[in-house]
Amino acid sequence: MMSGVIYTTGEFAKKAGVSVRTIRYYDKQGILKPSHMSESGYRLYTDGDFAKLQKILTLKYLGFSLDEIQEISMNDSDQDYVRRSLELQLGLVKKKIESLLMVEESLTEASRIIGRTGEVDWKTILHLIHLIDMEKSLAEQYKTGANTSVRIRLHQDYSVNPEGWFRWLYRQLDLRPGMKLLELGAGNGELWAENLERLAEWKQAGVICLSDISAGMIQDARERLGKPGMRYSEDMEALFSYRVFDCHQIPFPDGVYDRVTANHVLFYLKDLDQALSEVRRVLKPEGCFICSTYGERHMHEISDLAEGFDERISLSEVPLSDVFGLENGEEILRRYFSRVELVRYEDELVVTEAQPIIDYILSCHGNQRDYIQGRYEEFKAYIQKKLEKKKAFRITKDAGVFRCRR
């Protein structure tokens, strides 16, 4: 039985100050269903629906996508979930402000040059176009970085091996002062943030180049390594340079690097052969390529958990280890390198809380959001029940590096 004020679609749209088309679109997308349907099939809305619409319009104004709005709306009783969503959006807003300030500076400079010389400086204009393109793709880049951070934190907080992955990985590089190193897919610079004190004796400028295809990730790395209070002196800042490029076309001359490293990168590449050819080209004759990857059983317990909730879930569109893993990596690398050595990292995760597992699953590259969206509370309860039964999730880590010489 209906009670309270009831609105037709037109009345509801007028009350909210939006178009009828907008209300119908939100209905079709499943984020605002009417509370009632009349016997003749008309949609009828209540003041409670109006409150939901105000929430949707607020989140839309804050820059959330419709998919994200649906997730937040369905799970708004979970304060932690909403808080993390808002914090992510706050970080994105800050990144957009920084990017727009760069665009403003470039516009001002271009206008100043034209006013002074009467000529168009096309180099400055091209730089401006690049900045605007970067700003347009910033949302996707930043969210990729946030998802990466979620996965890194799980390993940092729950790994059994006291020597964390990035500390161990640094040792595998076998770096010495004076060497030149190129990192492909550097992300947010975690490798160097974890090992800065080991570089204290290095004085040569620009010997470590951090590169990534994502301008947003490189900006994160630059800010992180330059943050006040980091464990290194100001003169060490000169050690690092930062470049944005696709590693299928590395923009450096032949034979300039003593070390090239790629941490969990190769299985994402569209043309692995082209990238490996480029790596070999920029290495010095005595140089070494150090690349990490996973084995086929890596983190399989988390995949099993997700599939146990809904068998249609796949946390990766393609199993990454099938593309480039510990089992097939040596065969692939020997096409380009004469000596290939596999070194495994011994570790496992013992996770005693449900939320980090939930966050990890949601951060993956697969289709999990399609089947968890709208069922978040059910999914959370499922993970918590599994944890209560086991007391802790023991999760296999099957990872290592290949050390390759020309």
CSV table of C-alpha atoms in Angstrom, one decimal:
chain,number,residue,atom,x,y,z
A,1,MET,CA,0.0,0.0,0.0
A,2,MET,CA,1.4,3.4,-1.0
A,3,SER,CA,1.7,6.1,1.6
A,4,GLY,CA,3.0,9.7,1.7
A,5,VAL,CA,3.5,11.9,-1.3
A,6,ILE,CA,3.6,10.1,-4.7
A,7,TYR,CA,5.1,11.7,-7.8
A,8,THR,CA,4.8,10.8,-11.5
A,9,THR,CA,8.0,10.8,-13.5
A,10,GLY,CA,7.2,14.3,-14.8
A,11,GLU,CA,6.4,15.7,-11.3
A,12,PHE,CA,9.5,14.0,-9.8
A,13,ALA,CA,11.8,15.4,-12.5
A,14,LYS,CA,10.3,18.9,-12.0
A,15,LYS,CA,10.8,18.7,-8.2
A,16,ALA,CA,14.4,17.7,-8.7
A,17,GLY,CA,15.2,20.2,-11.4
A,18,VAL,CA,16.3,17.7,-13.9
A,19,SER,CA,14.8,16.4,-17.2
A,20,VAL,CA,12.4,13.5,-17.5
A,21,ARG,CA,15.0,12.0,-19.9
A,22,THR,CA,17.6,12.0,-17.0
A,23,ILE,CA,15.2,10.2,-14.7
A,24,ARG,CA,14.5,7.6,-17.3
A,25,TYR,CA,18.2,7.1,-18.0
A,26,TYR,CA,19.0,6.6,-14.3
A,27,ASP,CA,16.1,4.1,-14.2
A,28,LYS,CA,17.5,2.2,-17.2
A,29,GLN,CA,21.0,2.2,-15.7
A,30,GLY,CA,19.6,0.7,-12.5
A,31,ILE,CA,20.8,3.4,-10.2
A,32,LEU,CA,17.4,4.9,-9.4
A,33,LYS,CA,14.4,2.6,-9.7
A,34,PRO,CA,10.9,4.0,-8.8
A,35,SER,CA,9.5,2.8,-5.5
A,36,HIS,CA,6.2,1.9,-7.0
A,37,MET,CA,4.5,1.1,-10.3
A,38,SER,CA,0.8,1.9,-11.0
A,39,GLU,CA,-1.5,-0.8,-12.3
A,40,SER,CA,-1.3,0.8,-15.7
A,41,GLY,CA,2.5,0.6,-15.7
A,42,TYR,CA,3.4,4.2,-14.7
A,43,ARG,CA,6.5,4.8,-12.6
A,44,LEU,CA,5.7,6.4,-9.3
A,45,TYR,CA,8.3,8.1,-7.0
A,46,THR,CA,8.4,9.1,-3.3
A,47,ASP,CA,10.3,11.6,-1.2
A,48,GLY,CA,12.7,8.7,-0.3
A,49,ASP,CA,13.5,8.4,-4.0
A,50,PHE,CA,14.1,12.1,-4.1
A,51,ALA,CA,16.7,11.7,-1.3
A,52,LYS,CA,18.4,9.0,-3.4
A,53,LEU,CA,18.4,11.3,-6.5
A,54,GLN,CA,20.0,14.1,-4.5
A,55,LYS,CA,22.8,11.7,-3.5
A,56,ILE,CA,23.3,10.6,-7.1
A,57,LEU,CA,23.4,14.2,-8.4
A,58,THR,CA,25.9,15.1,-5.6
A,59,LEU,CA,28.2,12.2,-6.5
A,60,LYS,CA,27.9,13.1,-10.2
A,61,TYR,CA,28.9,16.7,-9.5
A,62,LEU,CA,32.0,15.4,-7.5
A,63,GLY,CA,33.1,13.6,-10.7
A,64,PHE,CA,32.1,9.9,-10.1
A,65,SER,CA,31.1,7.8,-13.0
A,66,LEU,CA,27.7,6.1,-13.1
A,67,ASP,CA,29.2,2.7,-12.4
A,68,GLU,CA,31.0,4.2,-9.3
A,69,ILE,CA,27.8,6.0,-8.2
A,70,GLN,CA,25.9,2.7,-8.4
A,71,GLU,CA,28.5,1.0,-6.2
A,72,ILE,CA,28.4,3.7,-3.6
A,73,SER,CA,24.7,4.0,-3.6
A,74,MET,CA,24.2,0.3,-3.2
A,75,ASN,CA,26.8,0.2,-0.4
A,76,ASP,CA,26.3,3.5,1.4
A,77,SER,CA,25.7,1.7,4.7
A,78,ASP,CA,29.4,0.7,4.6
A,79,GLN,CA,31.1,3.8,5.9
A,80,ASP,CA,34.6,2.6,5.1
A,81,TYR,CA,33.6,1.9,1.5
A,82,VAL,CA,32.2,5.3,1.0
A,83,ARG,CA,35.1,7.0,2.8
A,84,ARG,CA,37.7,5.2,0.5
A,85,SER,CA,35.7,6.2,-2.6
A,86,LEU,CA,35.6,9.8,-1.5
A,87,GLU,CA,39.4,9.8,-0.6
A,88,LEU,CA,40.1,8.4,-4.1
A,89,GLN,CA,38.1,11.1,-5.7
A,90,LEU,CA,39.8,13.7,-3.5
A,91,GLY,CA,43.2,12.5,-4.7
A,92,LEU,CA,41.9,12.7,-8.3
A,93,VAL,CA,40.7,16.3,-7.8
A,94,LYS,CA,44.1,17.3,-6.5
A,95,LYS,CA,45.8,15.7,-9.5
A,96,LYS,CA,43.4,17.6,-11.8
A,97,ILE,CA,44.2,20.9,-10.1
A,98,GLU,CA,47.9,20.3,-10.6
A,99,SER,CA,47.4,19.4,-14.2
A,100,LEU,CA,45.2,22.4,-14.9
A,101,LEU,CA,47.7,24.7,-13.3
A,102,MET,CA,50.3,23.3,-15.8
A,103,VAL,CA,47.9,24.0,-18.7
A,104,GLU,CA,47.3,27.5,-17.4
A,105,GLU,CA,51.1,28.1,-17.2
A,106,SER,CA,51.5,26.8,-20.8
A,107,LEU,CA,48.6,29.0,-22.1
A,108,THR,CA,50.1,32.0,-20.4
A,109,GLU,CA,53.5,31.4,-21.9
A,110,ALA,CA,52.2,30.8,-25.4
A,111,SER,CA,50.2,34.0,-25.3
A,112,ARG,CA,53.2,35.9,-23.9
A,113,ILE,CA,55.5,34.7,-26.7
A,114,ILE,CA,52.9,35.6,-29.4
A,115,GLY,CA,52.5,39.0,-27.9
A,116,ARG,CA,56.2,39.7,-27.8
A,117,THR,CA,57.3,38.3,-31.1
A,118,GLY,CA,54.1,38.3,-33.2
A,119,GLU,CA,54.8,34.7,-34.1
A,120,VAL,CA,53.3,31.4,-33.0
A,121,ASP,CA,55.7,29.2,-31.0
A,122,TRP,CA,54.5,25.8,-32.2
A,123,LYS,CA,56.8,24.0,-29.9
A,124,THR,CA,55.0,25.6,-26.9
A,125,ILE,CA,51.6,24.9,-28.5
A,126,LEU,CA,52.5,21.2,-29.0
A,127,HIS,CA,53.5,21.0,-25.3
A,128,LEU,CA,50.1,22.5,-24.4
A,129,ILE,CA,48.3,19.9,-26.5
A,130,HIS,CA,50.3,17.2,-24.7
A,131,LEU,CA,49.3,18.7,-21.3
A,132,ILE,CA,45.6,18.8,-22.2
A,133,ASP,CA,45.7,15.2,-23.5
A,134,MET,CA,47.4,14.2,-20.3
A,135,GLU,CA,44.7,15.9,-18.2
A,136,LYS,CA,41.9,14.1,-20.1
A,137,SER,CA,43.4,10.7,-19.3
A,138,LEU,CA,44.3,11.6,-15.8
A,139,ALA,CA,41.3,9.9,-14.1
A,140,GLU,CA,42.1,6.5,-15.6
A,141,GLN,CA,45.8,6.9,-14.8
A,142,TYR,CA,45.2,7.9,-11.2
A,143,LYS,CA,42.7,5.1,-10.5
A,144,THR,CA,45.2,2.6,-12.0
A,145,GLY,CA,47.8,4.0,-9.6
A,146,ALA,CA,45.4,3.7,-6.7
A,147,ASN,CA,44.6,0.1,-7.5
A,148,THR,CA,48.3,-0.7,-7.7
A,149,SER,CA,48.8,0.8,-4.3
A,150,VAL,CA,46.1,-1.4,-2.9
A,151,ARG,CA,47.9,-4.5,-4.1
A,152,ILE,CA,51.2,-3.3,-2.9
A,153,ARG,CA,49.8,-2.7,0.6
A,154,LEU,CA,48.5,-6.2,0.9
A,155,HIS,CA,52.0,-7.6,0.3
A,156,GLN,CA,53.6,-5.1,2.6
A,157,ASP,CA,51.3,-5.7,5.5
A,158,TYR,CA,50.9,-9.5,5.4
A,159,SER,CA,54.0,-11.0,3.8
A,160,VAL,CA,55.9,-13.6,5.9
A,161,ASN,CA,59.4,-12.9,4.5
A,162,PRO,CA,60.9,-10.1,6.6
A,163,GLU,CA,62.8,-8.9,3.5
A,164,GLY,CA,60.1,-7.3,1.5
A,165,TRP,CA,59.7,-7.7,-2.2
A,166,PHE,CA,61.2,-4.3,-3.1
A,167,ARG,CA,64.2,-4.7,-0.8
A,168,TRP,CA,64.8,-8.2,-2.3
A,169,LEU,CA,64.4,-6.9,-5.8
A,170,TYR,CA,66.9,-4.1,-5.3
A,171,ARG,CA,69.5,-6.7,-4.4
A,172,GLN,CA,68.9,-8.6,-7.6
A,173,LEU,CA,69.8,-5.5,-9.6
A,174,ASP,CA,73.4,-5.7,-8.3
A,175,LEU,CA,73.8,-1.9,-8.7
A,176,ARG,CA,77.1,0.0,-8.2
A,177,PRO,CA,77.8,3.7,-8.2
A,178,GLY,CA,78.3,5.0,-11.7
A,179,MET,CA,76.0,2.5,-13.4
A,180,LYS,CA,73.1,3.8,-15.5
A,181,LEU,CA,69.7,2.1,-15.0
A,182,LEU,CA,66.4,2.4,-16.8
A,183,GLU,CA,63.2,1.2,-15.1
A,184,LEU,CA,60.3,0.3,-17.4
A,185,GLY,CA,56.8,0.6,-15.9
A,186,ALA,CA,58.2,2.3,-12.8
A,187,GLY,CA,54.7,3.1,-11.5
A,188,ASN,CA,54.8,5.2,-8.3
A,189,GLY,CA,58.5,4.7,-7.7
A,190,GLU,CA,58.0,2.2,-4.9
A,191,LEU,CA,61.2,0.3,-5.6
A,192,TRP,CA,63.3,3.4,-4.9
A,193,ALA,CA,61.2,4.7,-2.1
A,194,GLU,CA,61.9,1.5,-0.3
A,195,ASN,CA,65.7,1.6,-0.9
A,196,LEU,CA,66.7,5.3,-0.9
A,197,GLU,CA,69.2,4.9,1.9
A,198,ARG,CA,71.1,2.3,-0.1
A,199,LEU,CA,71.8,5.0,-2.7
A,200,ALA,CA,73.3,7.5,-0.2
A,201,GLU,CA,76.8,7.0,-1.7
A,202,TRP,CA,75.7,7.7,-5.2
A,203,LYS,CA,76.7,11.2,-6.5
A,204,GLN,CA,76.4,11.0,-10.3
A,205,ALA,CA,73.3,12.9,-11.6
A,206,GLY,CA,70.6,11.3,-13.8
A,207,VAL,CA,71.8,7.7,-13.5
A,208,ILE,CA,68.4,6.2,-12.7
A,209,CYS,CA,65.7,6.9,-15.2
A,210,LEU,CA,62.1,6.0,-14.1
A,211,SER,CA,59.8,5.5,-17.1
A,212,ASP,CA,56.1,4.6,-17.5
A,213,ILE,CA,53.5,4.9,-20.2
A,214,SER,CA,51.3,6.7,-17.7
A,215,ALA,CA,52.0,10.4,-17.1
A,216,GLY,CA,49.9,10.2,-13.9
A,217,MET,CA,52.1,7.4,-12.5
A,218,ILE,CA,55.3,9.2,-13.3
A,219,GLN,CA,53.9,12.3,-11.6
A,220,ASP,CA,53.2,10.2,-8.5
A,221,ALA,CA,56.8,8.8,-8.6
A,222,ARG,CA,58.2,12.3,-8.9
A,223,GLU,CA,56.2,13.6,-6.0
A,224,ARG,CA,56.9,10.6,-3.8
A,225,LEU,CA,60.6,10.6,-4.3
A,226,GLY,CA,60.7,14.4,-3.8
A,227,LYS,CA,58.5,14.5,-0.7
A,228,PRO,CA,59.9,16.3,2.3
A,229,GLY,CA,61.1,13.9,5.0
A,230,MET,CA,62.2,11.2,2.6
A,231,ARG,CA,65.3,9.4,3.7
A,232,TYR,CA,67.8,11.1,1.5
A,233,SER,CA,69.5,14.5,1.1
A,234,GLU,CA,68.5,17.1,-1.5
A,235,ASP,CA,71.6,16.4,-3.7
A,236,MET,CA,70.3,12.8,-4.2
A,237,GLU,CA,67.3,14.2,-6.1
A,238,ALA,CA,69.6,14.6,-9.1
A,239,LEU,CA,70.0,10.8,-9.3
A,240,PHE,CA,66.5,10.4,-10.8
A,241,SER,CA,65.1,11.4,-14.1
A,242,TYR,CA,61.6,10.8,-15.3
A,243,ARG,CA,60.2,10.0,-18.7
A,244,VAL,CA,56.8,9.1,-20.2
A,245,PHE,CA,57.0,6.7,-23.1
A,246,ASP,CA,55.8,3.3,-24.5
A,247,CYS,CA,58.5,0.7,-23.9
A,248,HIS,CA,57.8,-0.7,-27.4
A,249,GLN,CA,59.8,2.3,-28.6
A,250,ILE,CA,62.5,3.3,-26.1
A,251,PRO,CA,63.7,6.8,-27.0
A,252,PHE,CA,67.4,6.2,-26.1
A,253,PRO,CA,70.5,5.4,-28.2
A,254,ASP,CA,72.0,1.9,-28.5
A,255,GLY,CA,74.1,0.5,-25.6
A,256,VAL,CA,73.7,3.2,-23.0
A,257,TYR,CA,72.4,1.3,-19.9
A,258,ASP,CA,74.2,-1.0,-17.5
A,259,ARG,CA,70.9,-2.2,-16.2
A,260,VAL,CA,67.3,-2.3,-17.4
A,261,THR,CA,64.6,-3.5,-15.1
A,262,ALA,CA,60.9,-4.2,-15.5
A,263,ASN,CA,58.9,-5.2,-12.4
A,264,HIS,CA,55.8,-7.2,-13.2
A,265,VAL,CA,55.4,-5.4,-16.6
A,266,LEU,CA,56.2,-7.8,-19.5
A,267,PHE,CA,52.9,-9.7,-19.2
A,268,TYR,CA,50.9,-6.5,-20.0
A,269,LEU,CA,52.7,-5.7,-23.2
A,270,LYS,CA,51.0,-5.9,-26.6
A,271,ASP,CA,54.2,-6.9,-28.5
A,272,LEU,CA,56.6,-8.6,-26.1
A,273,ASP,CA,59.1,-9.4,-28.8
A,274,GLN,CA,59.3,-5.7,-29.9
A,275,ALA,CA,59.8,-4.6,-26.3
A,276,LEU,CA,62.5,-7.2,-25.6
A,277,SER,CA,64.3,-6.2,-28.8
A,278,GLU,CA,64.3,-2.6,-27.6
A,279,VAL,CA,65.6,-3.6,-24.2
A,280,ARG,CA,68.5,-5.6,-25.7
A,281,ARG,CA,69.3,-2.6,-28.0
A,282,VAL,CA,69.7,-0.1,-25.2
A,283,LEU,CA,71.8,-2.4,-23.0
A,284,LYS,CA,75.5,-2.2,-22.9
A,285,PRO,CA,77.3,-5.3,-24.2
A,286,GLU,CA,78.0,-6.3,-20.6
A,287,GLY,CA,74.7,-5.1,-19.3
A,288,CYS,CA,71.9,-7.0,-17.5
A,289,PHE,CA,68.2,-7.1,-17.9
A,290,ILE,CA,66.3,-7.9,-14.7
A,291,CYS,CA,62.6,-8.6,-15.1
A,292,SER,CA,60.1,-10.0,-12.6
A,293,THR,CA,57.0,-12.1,-13.0
A,294,TYR,CA,54.6,-14.6,-11.4
A,295,GLY,CA,54.2,-18.3,-11.5
A,296,GLU,CA,50.9,-20.0,-12.4
A,297,ARG,CA,50.0,-20.6,-8.8
A,298,HIS,CA,50.6,-17.1,-7.6
A,299,MET,CA,47.8,-15.8,-5.3
A,300,HIS,CA,45.5,-18.7,-6.6
A,301,GLU,CA,43.7,-18.7,-3.2
A,302,ILE,CA,42.3,-15.2,-3.9
A,303,SER,CA,41.1,-16.2,-7.3
A,304,ASP,CA,39.4,-19.3,-5.7
A,305,LEU,CA,37.7,-17.1,-3.2
A,306,ALA,CA,36.3,-14.7,-5.8
A,307,GLU,CA,35.1,-17.6,-8.0
A,308,GLY,CA,33.5,-19.3,-4.9
A,309,PHE,CA,31.3,-16.2,-4.6
A,310,ASP,CA,30.4,-16.2,-8.3
A,311,GLU,CA,31.9,-18.8,-10.7
A,312,ARG,CA,31.7,-16.2,-13.5
A,313,ILE,CA,34.3,-14.0,-11.9
A,314,SER,CA,37.8,-13.9,-13.5
A,315,LEU,CA,40.3,-11.6,-11.8
A,316,SER,CA,42.3,-11.3,-15.0
A,317,GLU,CA,41.1,-11.2,-18.6
A,318,VAL,CA,44.1,-13.4,-19.6
A,319,PRO,CA,46.1,-15.4,-17.0
A,320,LEU,CA,49.2,-13.2,-16.8
A,321,SER,CA,51.6,-16.1,-16.3
A,322,ASP,CA,50.4,-17.6,-19.6
A,323,VAL,CA,51.7,-14.5,-21.4
A,324,PHE,CA,55.0,-14.3,-19.5
A,325,GLY,CA,55.5,-16.3,-16.3
A,326,LEU,CA,58.1,-18.2,-14.3
A,327,GLU,CA,57.2,-21.4,-16.3
A,328,ASN,CA,57.7,-20.0,-19.9
A,329,GLY,CA,59.8,-16.9,-19.3
A,330,GLU,CA,63.2,-18.4,-19.9
A,331,GLU,CA,62.2,-19.8,-23.3
A,332,ILE,CA,60.9,-16.3,-24.3
A,333,LEU,CA,63.9,-14.5,-23.1
A,334,ARG,CA,66.5,-16.8,-24.7
A,335,ARG,CA,65.4,-15.4,-28.1
A,336,TYR,CA,67.2,-12.2,-27.1
A,337,PHE,CA,69.7,-13.1,-24.4
A,338,SER,CA,72.4,-15.7,-24.3
A,339,ARG,CA,72.3,-16.2,-20.5
A,340,VAL,CA,69.1,-16.3,-18.5
A,341,GLU,CA,69.0,-17.2,-14.8
A,342,LEU,CA,65.8,-17.6,-12.7
A,343,VAL,CA,65.9,-16.5,-9.1
A,344,ARG,CA,62.8,-17.2,-7.0
A,345,TYR,CA,61.5,-15.1,-4.1
A,346,GLU,CA,60.4,-17.3,-1.1
A,347,ASP,CA,57.3,-15.9,0.6
A,348,GLU,CA,53.6,-16.2,1.4
A,349,LEU,CA,50.8,-14.1,2.8
A,350,VAL,CA,49.0,-14.7,6.1
A,351,VAL,CA,46.0,-12.3,6.0
A,352,THR,CA,44.0,-11.9,9.2
A,353,GLU,CA,41.5,-9.3,8.1
A,354,ALA,CA,38.7,-9.4,5.4
A,355,GLN,CA,38.9,-5.9,4.1
A,356,PRO,CA,42.4,-6.1,2.5
A,357,ILE,CA,41.2,-9.2,0.6
A,358,ILE,CA,38.0,-7.4,-0.5
A,359,ASP,CA,40.0,-4.3,-1.7
A,360,TYR,CA,42.5,-6.5,-3.5
A,361,ILE,CA,39.8,-8.4,-5.4
A,362,LEU,CA,38.1,-5.1,-6.4
A,363,SER,CA,41.4,-3.7,-7.6
A,364,CYS,CA,42.1,-6.4,-10.1
A,365,HIS,CA,41.9,-6.1,-13.9
A,366,GLY,CA,39.2,-8.7,-14.5
A,367,ASN,CA,35.4,-8.7,-14.6
A,368,GLN,CA,34.8,-8.9,-10.9
A,369,ARG,CA,32.9,-5.6,-10.6
A,370,ASP,CA,30.3,-6.9,-13.0
A,371,TYR,CA,29.2,-9.5,-10.6
A,372,ILE,CA,30.0,-7.8,-7.2
A,373,GLN,CA,28.4,-4.5,-8.1
A,374,GLY,CA,25.1,-4.2,-6.3
A,375,ARG,CA,26.0,-7.2,-4.1
A,376,TYR,CA,28.8,-5.7,-2.1
A,377,GLU,CA,27.3,-6.4,1.3
A,378,GLU,CA,26.7,-10.0,0.3
A,379,PHE,CA,30.2,-10.3,-1.0
A,380,LYS,CA,31.7,-8.7,2.2
A,381,ALA,CA,29.7,-11.1,4.4
A,382,TYR,CA,30.9,-14.0,2.3
A,383,ILE,CA,34.6,-13.1,2.7
A,384,GLN,CA,34.2,-12.4,6.4
A,385,LYS,CA,32.5,-15.8,6.9
A,386,LYS,CA,35.3,-17.6,5.1
A,387,LEU,CA,37.9,-15.8,7.3
A,388,GLU,CA,36.0,-16.6,10.5
A,389,LYS,CA,36.2,-20.3,9.6
A,390,LYS,CA,39.9,-20.3,8.6
A,391,LYS,CA,41.1,-17.6,11.2
A,392,ALA,CA,43.6,-16.5,8.5
A,393,PHE,CA,43.9,-16.7,4.8
A,394,ARG,CA,47.2,-18.3,3.8
A,395,ILE,CA,48.0,-17.2,0.3
A,396,THR,CA,50.7,-18.6,-2.0
A,397,LYS,CA,53.2,-16.2,-3.5
A,398,ASP,CA,55.0,-17.6,-6.5
A,399,ALA,CA,57.2,-14.8,-7.9
A,400,GLY,CA,60.8,-14.2,-9.0
A,401,VAL,CA,63.1,-12.5,-11.4
A,402,PHE,CA,65.0,-13.5,-14.6
A,403,ARG,CA,68.5,-12.1,-14.8
A,404,CYS,CA,69.5,-11.8,-18.5
A,405,ARG,CA,72.7,-11.0,-20.2
A,406,ARG,CA,73.4,-10.4,-23.9
